[in-house]
CSV table of N, CA and C in Angstrom, one decimal:
chain,number,residue,atom,x,y,z
S,24,UNK,N,9.8,31.5,-3.9
S,24,UNK,CA,9.0,30.2,-4.2
S,24,UNK,C,8.0,30.0,-3.2
S,25,UNK,N,8.3,30.1,-1.9
S,25,UNK,CA,7.3,29.9,-0.9
S,25,UNK,C,6.2,31.0,-0.9
S,26,UNK,N,6.6,32.2,-1.3
S,26,UNK,CA,5.6,33.3,-1.4
S,26,UNK,C,4.6,33.0,-2.5
S,27,UNK,N,5.0,32.4,-3.6
S,27,UNK,CA,4.1,32.0,-4.7
S,27,UNK,C,3.1,31.0,-4.2
S,28,UNK,N,3.5,30.0,-3.4
S,28,UNK,CA,2.6,29.0,-2.9
S,28,UNK,C,1.6,29.7,-1.9
S,29,UNK,N,2.1,30.6,-1.1
S,29,UNK,CA,1.2,31.3,-0.2
S,29,UNK,C,0.1,32.1,-1.0
S,30,UNK,N,0.5,32.7,-2.1
S,30,UNK,CA,-0.4,33.5,-2.9
S,30,UNK,C,-1.5,32.6,-3.5
S,31,UNK,N,-1.1,31.4,-3.9
S,31,UNK,CA,-2.0,30.5,-4.5
S,31,UNK,C,-2.9,29.7,-3.5
S,32,UNK,N,-2.5,29.8,-2.2
S,32,UNK,CA,-3.3,29.2,-1.2
S,32,UNK,C,-3.0,27.7,-0.9
S,33,UNK,N,-1.8,27.3,-1.3
S,33,UNK,CA,-1.3,25.9,-1.0
S,33,UNK,C,-1.3,25.8,0.5
S,34,UNK,N,-2.0,24.8,1.1
S,34,UNK,CA,-2.1,24.7,2.6
S,34,UNK,C,-1.0,24.0,3.2
S,35,UNK,N,-0.2,23.2,2.5
S,35,UNK,CA,0.9,22.5,3.1
S,35,UNK,C,2.2,22.8,2.3
S,36,UNK,N,3.3,22.8,3.1
S,36,UNK,CA,4.6,23.0,2.5
S,36,UNK,C,5.4,21.7,2.8
S,37,UNK,N,6.1,21.2,1.7
S,37,UNK,CA,6.9,20.0,1.9
S,37,UNK,C,8.4,20.5,1.5
S,38,UNK,N,9.2,20.3,2.5
S,38,UNK,CA,10.6,20.7,2.4
S,38,UNK,C,11.5,19.5,2.2
S,39,UNK,N,12.2,19.4,1.0
S,39,UNK,CA,13.1,18.3,0.7
S,39,UNK,C,14.5,19.0,0.7
S,40,UNK,N,15.3,18.6,1.7
S,40,UNK,CA,16.6,19.2,1.8
S,40,UNK,C,17.7,18.1,1.9
S,41,UNK,N,18.9,18.4,1.7
S,41,UNK,CA,20.0,17.4,1.8
S,41,UNK,C,20.0,16.8,3.2
S,42,UNK,N,19.8,17.6,4.2
S,42,UNK,CA,19.8,17.0,5.6
S,42,UNK,C,18.6,16.0,5.8
S,43,UNK,N,17.4,16.4,5.3
S,43,UNK,CA,16.3,15.5,5.4
S,43,UNK,C,16.5,14.2,4.6
S,44,UNK,N,17.1,14.4,3.4
S,44,UNK,CA,17.4,13.2,2.6
S,44,UNK,C,18.3,12.2,3.3
S,45,UNK,N,19.3,12.7,4.0
S,45,UNK,CA,20.2,11.9,4.8
S,45,UNK,C,19.5,11.1,5.9
S,46,UNK,N,18.4,11.7,6.4
S,46,UNK,CA,17.6,11.1,7.4
S,46,UNK,C,16.5,10.3,6.8
S,47,UNK,N,16.3,10.4,5.5
S,47,UNK,CA,15.2,9.6,4.9
S,47,UNK,C,13.8,10.2,5.2
S,48,UNK,N,13.8,11.6,5.4
S,48,UNK,CA,12.5,12.2,5.7
S,48,UNK,C,12.3,13.4,4.9
S,49,UNK,N,11.1,14.0,4.9
S,49,UNK,CA,10.8,15.3,4.4
S,49,UNK,C,10.1,16.1,5.5
S,50,UNK,N,10.2,17.4,5.5
S,50,UNK,CA,9.5,18.2,6.5
S,50,UNK,C,8.2,18.7,5.9
S,51,UNK,N,7.1,18.4,6.6
S,51,UNK,CA,5.8,18.8,6.2
S,51,UNK,C,5.3,19.9,7.2
S,52,UNK,N,4.9,21.0,6.7
S,52,UNK,CA,4.4,22.1,7.7
S,52,UNK,C,3.1,22.7,7.0
S,53,UNK,N,2.3,23.3,7.9
S,53,UNK,CA,1.1,24.0,7.5
S,53,UNK,C,1.5,25.4,7.1
S,54,UNK,N,0.8,26.0,6.1
S,54,UNK,CA,1.0,27.4,5.7
S,54,UNK,C,0.9,28.3,6.9
S,55,UNK,N,-0.1,28.0,7.7
S,55,UNK,CA,-0.4,28.9,8.9
S,55,UNK,C,0.6,28.6,10.0
S,56,UNK,N,1.5,27.8,9.8
S,56,UNK,CA,2.6,27.4,10.8
S,56,UNK,C,2.0,26.8,12.1
S,57,UNK,N,0.8,26.2,12.0
S,57,UNK,CA,0.2,25.5,13.2
S,57,UNK,C,0.9,24.2,13.5
S,58,UNK,N,1.6,23.6,12.6
S,58,UNK,CA,2.4,22.4,12.8
S,58,UNK,C,3.5,22.3,11.8
S,59,UNK,N,4.5,21.5,12.2
S,59,UNK,CA,5.6,21.1,11.4
S,59,UNK,C,6.0,19.7,11.9
S,60,UNK,N,6.2,18.8,10.9
S,60,UNK,CA,6.6,17.5,11.3
S,60,UNK,C,7.6,16.8,10.3
S,61,UNK,N,8.4,15.9,10.8
S,61,UNK,CA,9.3,15.2,9.9
S,61,UNK,C,8.5,13.9,9.6
S,62,UNK,N,8.5,13.6,8.3
S,62,UNK,CA,7.7,12.4,7.8
S,62,UNK,C,8.7,11.5,7.0
S,63,UNK,N,8.7,10.2,7.3
S,63,UNK,CA,9.6,9.3,6.5
S,63,UNK,C,9.1,9.3,5.1
S,64,UNK,N,10.1,9.3,4.2
S,64,UNK,CA,9.8,9.4,2.8
S,64,UNK,C,8.8,8.4,2.3
S,65,UNK,N,8.9,7.1,2.8
S,65,UNK,CA,8.0,6.1,2.4
S,65,UNK,C,6.5,6.3,2.8
S,66,UNK,N,6.3,7.2,3.8
S,66,UNK,CA,5.0,7.5,4.3
S,66,UNK,C,4.5,8.9,3.9
S,67,UNK,N,5.3,9.7,3.2
S,67,UNK,CA,5.0,11.1,2.9
S,67,UNK,C,3.7,11.2,2.1
S,68,UNK,N,3.5,10.5,1.0
S,68,UNK,CA,2.3,10.6,0.2
S,68,UNK,C,1.0,10.3,1.0
S,69,UNK,N,1.1,9.3,1.8
S,69,UNK,CA,-0.1,8.9,2.6
S,69,UNK,C,-0.3,10.0,3.7
S,70,UNK,N,0.7,10.5,4.3
S,70,UNK,CA,0.6,11.5,5.4
S,70,UNK,C,0.0,12.8,4.8
S,71,UNK,N,0.5,13.2,3.6
S,71,UNK,CA,0.0,14.4,3.0
S,71,UNK,C,-1.5,14.2,2.7
S,72,UNK,N,-1.9,13.0,2.2
S,72,UNK,CA,-3.3,12.8,1.9
S,72,UNK,C,-4.2,12.9,3.2
S,73,UNK,N,-3.7,12.3,4.3
S,73,UNK,CA,-4.4,12.4,5.6
S,73,UNK,C,-4.5,13.9,6.0
S,74,UNK,N,-3.5,14.6,5.9
S,74,UNK,CA,-3.6,16.0,6.3
S,74,UNK,C,-4.5,16.8,5.5
S,75,UNK,N,-4.4,16.6,4.2
S,75,UNK,CA,-5.3,17.3,3.2
S,75,UNK,C,-6.8,16.9,3.5
S,76,UNK,N,-7.0,15.6,3.7
S,76,UNK,CA,-8.4,15.2,4.0
S,76,UNK,C,-8.9,15.8,5.3
S,77,UNK,N,-8.1,15.9,6.3
S,77,UNK,CA,-8.5,16.5,7.5
S,77,UNK,C,-8.8,18.0,7.4
S,78,UNK,N,-8.0,18.7,6.6
S,78,UNK,CA,-8.2,20.1,6.4
S,78,UNK,C,-9.5,20.3,5.6
S,79,UNK,N,-9.7,19.5,4.6
S,79,UNK,CA,-11.0,19.6,3.8
S,79,UNK,C,-12.2,19.3,4.7
S,80,UNK,N,-12.1,18.3,5.5
S,80,UNK,CA,-13.2,18.0,6.4
S,80,UNK,C,-13.5,19.2,7.4
S,81,UNK,N,-12.5,19.8,7.8
S,81,UNK,CA,-12.7,21.0,8.7
S,81,UNK,C,-13.3,22.1,8.0
S,82,UNK,N,-12.9,22.3,6.8
S,82,UNK,CA,-13.6,23.4,6.0
S,82,UNK,C,-15.0,23.1,5.7
S,83,UNK,N,-15.3,21.8,5.4
S,83,UNK,CA,-16.7,21.4,5.1
S,83,UNK,C,-17.6,21.6,6.4
S,84,UNK,N,-17.0,21.2,7.5
S,84,UNK,CA,-17.7,21.3,8.8
S,84,UNK,C,-18.0,22.8,9.1
S,85,UNK,N,-17.1,23.7,8.8
S,85,UNK,CA,-17.3,25.1,9.1
S,85,UNK,C,-18.4,25.6,8.2
S,86,UNK,N,-18.3,25.2,6.9
S,86,UNK,CA,-19.4,25.7,6.0
S,86,UNK,C,-20.7,25.2,6.4
S,87,UNK,N,-20.8,23.9,6.8
S,87,UNK,CA,-22.1,23.4,7.2
S,87,UNK,C,-22.6,24.1,8.4
S,88,UNK,N,-21.8,24.4,9.4
S,88,UNK,CA,-22.2,25.1,10.6
S,88,UNK,C,-22.7,26.5,10.3
S,89,UNK,N,-22.0,27.2,9.3
S,89,UNK,CA,-22.4,28.5,9.0
S,89,UNK,C,-23.7,28.5,8.2
S,90,UNK,N,-23.9,27.5,7.4
S,90,UNK,CA,-25.2,27.4,6.7
S,90,UNK,C,-26.3,27.1,7.6
S,91,UNK,N,-26.1,26.4,8.7
S,91,UNK,CA,-27.1,26.0,9.7
S,91,UNK,C,-27.6,27.2,10.5
S,92,UNK,N,-26.8,28.2,10.5
S,92,UNK,CA,-27.2,29.4,11.4
S,92,UNK,C,-28.3,30.2,10.8
């Protein structure tokens, strides 16, 4: 399952496990393993949006820098 997500280029992984559910959290990690964090369930959607927006901004910045060269 994780290998399929890696092949498709999904940048974030969200792990929902029985242990996380007992704590009321999900684990969010980057595909490149640059970070992993526990996020409260009630904040998960907003945190995922923040992370995806930041990743997209970084890509756009890299593209703009490359085009400026």
